[in-house]
Tab-separated table of C-alpha atoms in Angstrom:
chain	number	residue	atom	x	y	z
A	150	MET	CA	55.847	112.874	-70.425
A	151	LEU	CA	51.970	111.996	-70.227
A	152	LEU	CA	51.554	113.674	-73.702
A	153	ASN	CA	54.121	111.728	-74.953
A	154	TYR	CA	52.773	108.381	-73.575
A	155	PHE	CA	49.335	108.980	-74.739
A	156	LEU	CA	50.685	110.045	-78.297
A	157	SER	CA	52.262	106.341	-78.431
A	158	LEU	CA	49.204	104.675	-78.423
A	159	ASP	CA	47.810	103.250	-81.089
A	160	PHE	CA	44.213	103.955	-81.411
A	161	SER	CA	43.636	101.941	-84.901
A	162	ALA	CA	45.275	98.951	-82.933
A	163	LEU	CA	42.412	99.057	-80.087
A	164	ILE	CA	39.923	99.369	-82.944
A	165	GLY	CA	41.481	96.274	-84.652
A	166	ALA	CA	41.137	94.231	-81.846
A	167	MET	CA	37.862	94.849	-80.875
A	168	PRO	CA	36.424	91.748	-83.022
A	169	GLY	CA	38.542	89.099	-81.580
A	170	THR	CA	37.490	90.800	-77.916
A	171	ALA	CA	33.914	90.512	-79.020
A	172	ALA	CA	34.536	86.797	-80.022
A	173	GLN	CA	36.046	85.834	-76.766
A	174	GLY	CA	33.752	87.718	-74.653
A	175	ILE	CA	30.873	85.603	-76.131
A	176	ILE	CA	32.618	82.638	-75.924
A	177	TRP	CA	33.392	82.988	-72.154
A	178	GLY	CA	29.851	84.264	-72.001
A	179	ILE	CA	29.159	80.513	-72.302
A	180	MET	CA	31.070	79.714	-69.181
A	181	ALA	CA	29.700	82.949	-67.352
A	182	LEU	CA	26.277	81.328	-68.039
A	183	GLY	CA	27.487	78.430	-66.204
A	184	VAL	CA	28.595	80.262	-63.215
A	185	TYR	CA	24.991	82.258	-63.346
A	186	ILE	CA	23.521	78.872	-62.518
A	187	THR	CA	25.416	77.955	-59.400
A	188	PHE	CA	26.301	81.651	-58.224
A	189	ARG	CA	22.882	83.260	-58.707
A	190	ILE	CA	20.240	80.318	-59.073
A	191	LEU	CA	21.614	77.729	-56.695
A	192	ASP	CA	23.357	80.146	-54.638
A	193	PHE	CA	26.430	77.571	-54.361
A	194	ALA	CA	29.940	78.593	-54.718
A	195	ASP	CA	31.311	76.283	-57.333
A	196	LEU	CA	35.081	76.791	-58.106
A	197	THR	CA	35.107	73.488	-60.173
A	198	VAL	CA	34.774	75.693	-63.388
A	199	ASP	CA	38.659	76.348	-63.317
A	200	GLY	CA	39.332	72.722	-64.071
A	201	SER	CA	36.142	71.699	-66.075
A	202	LEU	CA	36.992	74.414	-68.639
A	203	ALA	CA	40.320	72.749	-68.960
A	204	THR	CA	38.645	69.682	-69.575
A	205	GLY	CA	36.108	70.240	-71.933
A	206	GLY	CA	38.781	71.686	-74.180
A	207	ALA	CA	41.308	68.657	-73.550
A	208	VAL	CA	38.481	66.423	-74.584
A	209	ALA	CA	37.345	68.633	-77.886
A	210	VAL	CA	41.178	68.968	-79.179
A	211	MET	CA	41.986	64.951	-78.442
A	212	MET	CA	38.709	64.218	-80.314
A	213	ILE	CA	39.525	66.433	-83.173
A	214	GLN	CA	43.114	64.919	-83.538
A	215	ALA	CA	41.488	61.647	-83.576
A	216	GLY	CA	39.272	62.712	-86.614
A	217	TYR	CA	36.081	63.435	-85.278
A	218	HIS	CA	34.190	66.794	-86.431
A	219	PRO	CA	34.868	69.708	-84.165
A	220	ALA	CA	30.825	70.415	-83.994
A	221	PHE	CA	30.380	66.879	-82.561
A	222	VAL	CA	33.080	66.971	-80.020
A	223	LEU	CA	31.234	69.823	-78.458
A	224	ILE	CA	28.709	67.240	-77.217
A	225	PHE	CA	31.442	65.345	-75.248
A	226	SER	CA	32.929	68.771	-73.968
A	227	PHE	CA	29.581	69.049	-72.207
A	228	LEU	CA	29.197	65.581	-71.242
A	229	ALA	CA	32.832	65.574	-69.498
A	230	GLY	CA	32.055	69.081	-67.569
A	231	MET	CA	28.777	67.587	-66.795
A	232	ALA	CA	30.835	64.466	-65.104
A	233	ALA	CA	32.934	67.017	-63.211
A	234	GLY	CA	29.759	68.662	-61.942
A	235	PHE	CA	28.554	65.308	-60.673
A	236	VAL	CA	31.797	64.866	-58.763
A	237	THR	CA	31.472	68.063	-57.043
A	238	GLY	CA	27.720	67.539	-56.461
A	239	ILE	CA	27.930	64.048	-54.961
A	240	LEU	CA	31.081	65.102	-52.502
A	241	HIS	CA	28.803	67.755	-51.374
A	242	THR	CA	25.563	65.870	-51.088
A	243	GLY	CA	26.578	62.437	-50.613
A	244	LEU	CA	29.484	62.967	-48.369
A	245	GLY	CA	28.414	66.027	-46.487
A	246	ILE	CA	31.675	68.053	-47.665
A	247	PRO	CA	30.915	71.753	-47.675
A	248	GLY	CA	30.122	72.945	-51.411
A	249	ILE	CA	33.350	75.288	-51.597
A	250	LEU	CA	35.751	72.397	-50.538
A	251	ALA	CA	33.951	69.606	-52.541
A	252	SER	CA	34.240	71.933	-55.764
A	253	ILE	CA	38.090	72.549	-54.591
A	254	LEU	CA	38.966	69.158	-54.407
A	255	THR	CA	37.181	68.266	-58.011
A	256	GLN	CA	38.933	71.027	-59.653
A	257	VAL	CA	42.420	69.845	-57.879
A	258	SER	CA	41.596	66.156	-59.035
A	259	LEU	CA	40.690	67.515	-62.552
A	260	TYR	CA	44.315	68.873	-63.379
A	261	SER	CA	45.694	65.281	-63.414
A	262	VAL	CA	42.879	63.958	-65.405
A	263	ASN	CA	43.163	66.744	-67.663
A	264	LEU	CA	46.747	65.580	-68.118
A	265	ARG	CA	45.829	61.924	-68.485
A	266	ILE	CA	43.377	63.048	-71.325
A	267	MET	CA	46.272	64.947	-73.077
A	268	GLY	CA	48.960	62.794	-72.359
A	269	LYS	CA	51.080	65.976	-71.811
A	270	SER	CA	50.344	69.738	-70.599
A	271	ASN	CA	49.032	71.380	-73.846
A	272	GLN	CA	47.850	69.810	-77.227
A	273	ALA	CA	47.432	71.785	-80.348
A	274	ILE	CA	44.869	71.581	-83.268
A	275	GLY	CA	46.568	71.831	-86.974
A	276	LEU	CA	46.391	75.704	-88.271
A	277	GLY	CA	44.887	73.795	-91.552
A	278	GLN	CA	42.103	71.969	-89.513
A	279	GLN	CA	38.740	72.284	-91.671
A	280	GLY	CA	35.238	72.824	-89.639
A	281	LEU	CA	36.114	74.111	-86.529
A	282	VAL	CA	33.300	75.793	-84.659
A	283	ALA	CA	35.234	78.935	-83.715
A	284	SER	CA	38.672	79.914	-84.851
A	285	ALA	CA	40.892	83.266	-84.569
A	286	ARG	CA	41.495	82.706	-88.190
A	287	TYR	CA	37.422	83.718	-88.646
A	288	ILE	CA	38.048	86.877	-87.246
A	289	MET	CA	39.550	88.500	-90.003
A	290	GLY	CA	38.289	88.304	-93.767
A	291	GLU	CA	35.466	87.874	-95.855
A	292	GLY	CA	33.398	85.454	-93.566
A	293	SER	CA	34.055	87.413	-90.365
A	294	GLY	CA	30.474	88.892	-90.583
A	295	LEU	CA	28.932	85.116	-90.945
A	296	PHE	CA	31.123	83.834	-88.058
A	297	PHE	CA	29.952	86.565	-85.733
A	298	LEU	CA	26.227	86.018	-86.681
A	299	LYS	CA	26.762	82.260	-86.090
A	300	LEU	CA	28.301	83.075	-82.495
A	301	VAL	CA	25.190	85.295	-81.609
A	302	VAL	CA	22.689	83.119	-82.786
A	303	ALA	CA	23.989	80.217	-80.953
A	304	SER	CA	24.282	82.123	-77.950
A	305	LEU	CA	20.498	83.124	-78.373
A	306	VAL	CA	19.432	79.165	-79.085
A	307	LEU	CA	21.501	78.422	-75.681
A	308	VAL	CA	19.723	81.254	-73.672
A	309	ALA	CA	16.308	80.101	-74.838
A	310	LEU	CA	17.013	76.451	-73.929
A	311	ILE	CA	18.369	77.184	-70.494
A	312	TYR	CA	15.186	79.746	-70.134
A	313	LEU	CA	12.757	77.069	-71.470
A	314	PHE	CA	14.513	74.271	-69.097
A	315	PHE	CA	14.281	76.613	-66.067
A	316	GLY	CA	10.472	77.164	-67.004
A	317	THR	CA	9.817	73.316	-66.498
A	318	GLU	CA	8.894	71.784	-63.399
A	319	LEU	CA	11.989	70.439	-62.797
A	320	GLY	CA	14.168	73.777	-63.332
A	321	ALA	CA	11.607	75.306	-60.761
A	322	SER	CA	12.612	73.006	-58.453
A	323	ILE	CA	16.352	74.081	-58.984
A	324	ARG	CA	15.516	77.770	-58.404
A	325	ALA	CA	13.397	76.863	-55.671
A	326	THR	CA	16.268	74.798	-53.820
A	327	GLY	CA	18.539	77.935	-54.810
A	328	CYS	CA	16.173	80.488	-52.979
A	329	ASN	CA	15.021	78.515	-49.747
A	330	PRO	CA	16.180	74.683	-49.805
A	331	GLN	CA	14.158	74.397	-46.366
A	332	MET	CA	11.011	75.480	-47.926
A	333	ALA	CA	12.132	73.605	-51.238
A	334	ARG	CA	12.234	70.350	-48.769
A	335	ALA	CA	8.987	70.592	-47.313
A	336	GLN	CA	7.280	71.123	-50.873
A	337	GLY	CA	8.588	67.329	-51.208
A	338	ILE	CA	11.285	68.371	-53.551
A	339	ASN	CA	14.344	66.338	-53.271
A	340	THR	CA	16.984	69.243	-52.931
A	341	ASN	CA	20.153	67.068	-53.167
A	342	PHE	CA	19.108	65.788	-56.673
A	343	THR	CA	18.185	69.156	-57.728
A	344	LYS	CA	21.893	70.526	-56.507
A	345	VAL	CA	23.497	67.683	-58.282
A	346	LEU	CA	21.483	68.418	-61.338
A	347	ALA	CA	22.364	72.103	-61.387
A	348	LEU	CA	25.851	71.344	-60.605
A	349	MET	CA	26.095	69.170	-63.675
A	350	LEU	CA	24.187	71.568	-66.079
A	351	SER	CA	26.479	74.522	-64.976
A	352	ASN	CA	29.933	72.699	-65.619
A	353	GLY	CA	28.328	71.045	-68.690
A	354	LEU	CA	27.895	74.651	-69.803
A	355	VAL	CA	31.487	75.458	-68.669
A	356	GLY	CA	32.705	72.095	-70.513
A	357	LEU	CA	31.329	73.312	-73.773
A	358	SER	CA	32.841	76.850	-73.259
A	359	GLY	CA	36.141	75.184	-72.900
A	360	GLY	CA	35.457	73.298	-76.437
A	361	VAL	CA	34.810	76.192	-77.990
A	362	LEU	CA	37.734	77.929	-76.769
A	363	ALA	CA	40.112	75.292	-77.439
A	364	GLN	CA	39.255	75.250	-80.880
A	365	TYR	CA	39.085	79.070	-81.288
A	366	GLN	CA	42.664	79.624	-79.956
A	367	GLY	CA	43.981	76.144	-81.682
A	368	ALA	CA	45.200	74.472	-78.822
A	369	ALA	CA	44.037	73.070	-75.121
A	370	ASP	CA	46.258	73.418	-72.111
A	371	VAL	CA	45.859	72.108	-68.429
A	372	ASN	CA	46.272	75.784	-67.083
A	373	MET	CA	43.343	77.141	-69.470
A	374	GLY	CA	40.708	77.362	-66.763
A	375	ARG	CA	43.034	79.070	-64.337
A	376	GLY	CA	41.013	82.086	-62.943
A	377	ALA	CA	37.904	81.309	-64.948
A	378	ILE	CA	35.804	81.581	-62.123
A	379	VAL	CA	36.836	85.170	-61.881
A	380	ILE	CA	35.949	86.008	-65.460
A	381	GLY	CA	32.773	84.220	-65.027
A	382	LEU	CA	31.854	86.194	-62.263
A	383	ALA	CA	32.791	89.459	-63.515
A	384	ALA	CA	30.741	88.867	-66.414
A	385	VAL	CA	27.435	88.163	-63.968
A	386	ILE	CA	27.963	90.903	-61.888
A	387	ILE	CA	28.986	93.682	-64.611
A	388	SER	CA	25.485	92.299	-66.487
A	389	GLU	CA	23.453	92.717	-63.467
A	390	VAL	CA	24.905	96.461	-62.415
A	391	ILE	CA	24.809	97.717	-65.731
A	392	PHE	CA	21.287	95.801	-67.236
A	393	GLU	CA	19.163	95.151	-64.144
A	394	LYS	CA	17.182	97.961	-64.130
A	395	LEU	CA	16.578	97.817	-67.969
A	396	TYR	CA	14.681	94.209	-67.536
A	397	ALA	CA	13.640	94.738	-63.747
A	398	GLY	CA	9.983	93.867	-63.682
A	399	ARG	CA	9.595	92.585	-67.116
A	400	LYS	CA	7.684	89.165	-67.787
A	401	ILE	CA	10.781	87.835	-69.320
A	402	ALA	CA	13.237	89.181	-66.913
A	403	PHE	CA	14.887	86.021	-66.372
A	404	ALA	CA	15.677	85.641	-70.083
A	405	TYR	CA	17.025	89.089	-70.117
A	406	SER	CA	19.570	88.299	-67.329
A	407	LEU	CA	20.658	85.162	-68.915
A	408	ALA	CA	21.052	87.175	-72.290
A	409	ALA	CA	22.751	90.012	-70.418
A	410	VAL	CA	25.771	87.772	-69.265
A	411	PHE	CA	27.150	87.371	-72.761
A	412	VAL	CA	27.000	91.506	-72.791
A	413	GLY	CA	28.964	91.245	-69.327
A	414	GLY	CA	31.534	88.940	-70.981
A	415	ILE	CA	32.244	91.023	-73.838
A	416	LEU	CA	32.251	94.103	-71.909
A	417	TYR	CA	34.844	92.946	-69.416
A	418	TYR	CA	36.955	91.663	-72.537
A	419	VAL	CA	36.593	95.087	-73.755
A	420	ALA	CA	37.726	96.446	-70.454
A	421	TYR	CA	40.686	93.601	-70.653
A	422	THR	CA	41.690	94.439	-73.877
A	423	PHE	CA	41.901	98.321	-73.406
A	424	VAL	CA	43.978	97.800	-70.353
A	425	LEU	CA	46.398	96.041	-72.373
A	426	TRP	CA	46.081	98.749	-74.994
A	427	LEU	CA	47.169	101.394	-72.274
A	428	LYS	CA	50.511	99.335	-72.046
A	429	MET	CA	49.783	97.940	-68.536
A	430	PRO	CA	52.129	94.897	-67.800
A	431	SER	CA	50.514	91.828	-68.647
A	432	ASP	CA	51.653	90.231	-65.139
A	433	TYR	CA	48.919	92.558	-63.634
A	434	MET	CA	45.880	91.234	-65.572
A	435	LYS	CA	45.055	88.952	-63.144
A	436	LEU	CA	44.948	91.558	-60.265
A	437	PHE	CA	42.893	93.594	-62.870
A	438	SER	CA	40.430	90.942	-63.143
A	439	ALA	CA	40.083	90.644	-59.380
A	440	VAL	CA	39.673	94.400	-59.106
A	441	VAL	CA	36.904	94.525	-61.659
A	442	VAL	CA	34.845	91.870	-59.685
A	443	THR	CA	35.230	93.671	-56.289
A	444	ILE	CA	34.267	96.845	-57.835
A	445	PHE	CA	31.312	95.314	-59.355
A	446	LEU	CA	30.395	93.313	-56.375
A	447	SER	CA	30.389	96.251	-53.960
A	448	VAL	CA	28.316	98.182	-56.211
A	449	PRO	CA	24.917	96.861	-54.809
A	450	TYR	CA	25.904	97.005	-51.250
A	451	LEU	CA	26.890	100.635	-51.702
A	452	LYS	CA	24.158	101.834	-53.517
A	453	THR	CA	21.952	100.519	-50.735
A	454	LYS	CA	24.172	101.576	-47.713
A	455	TYR	CA	25.007	105.459	-48.497
A	456	PRO	CA	21.551	106.554	-49.532
A	457	ARG	CA	20.634	105.577	-45.912
A	458	LYS	CA	23.359	107.517	-44.627
A	459	ARG	CA	22.285	110.474	-46.196
A	460	ARG	CA	18.498	110.335	-45.159
A	461	ALA	CA	19.800	109.640	-41.688
């Protein structure tokens, strides 16, 4: 039985799915970069991303339908995500609502906002749409190599911009706020402002990812961001567990950690595709995502706990 099962698997289908898997991993890596800012730098549990991803996609699709250039609309996807992050930040800093509850409130509200933007639960882009920044139809064909080169270059440019920003005084203030808010305030840093700014930047990247993803899949849906936070956390944690020793202690370790998030996104989608290739029921994929995040989140803790037990 087991032999017949493995013989029924089509290895060529798995190899053929890898280009699309890599493209999706890079696109979701943009979102994971936003999650990294809140989760690791700001130390803020932000669930807004499930809604702001769909907002970015909705804005992109509707503007493309209105005749705007697909590259131009990504600016507004980014701004829409920033607006969502601003709302979460104000709810938290201005009204004193705990961060996780503030982000949940924004996420729930964005469902209605996204419906209002699109007019219905989903909107599509014509298959013949020209000038798309990303599209599944670019994966196969003569221009696939150039498409992946553009994705990689765009990702590196984005990492460089984020790295340069966090090297400024304002970026350092955000890092100080996430590291020790009390000490940051003692140094004269307006921690409420830095929290709001970090949330805006984070969700701006998430909205940008949503805009690119909507173009890639040719449609936007109000539920396209459901579970996005799990994918983002998976990409961040996978990159840290696998690559932390490679860039630890280096002068530009922070830049390496930012770039590694994209690799983590690709590895997550490789694992995702592999599980589907094994003919596992698609209904269980959310469970798979949660298990992956649980395993990688527990690795750092287990690595520190069990060596101590052996020494004892």
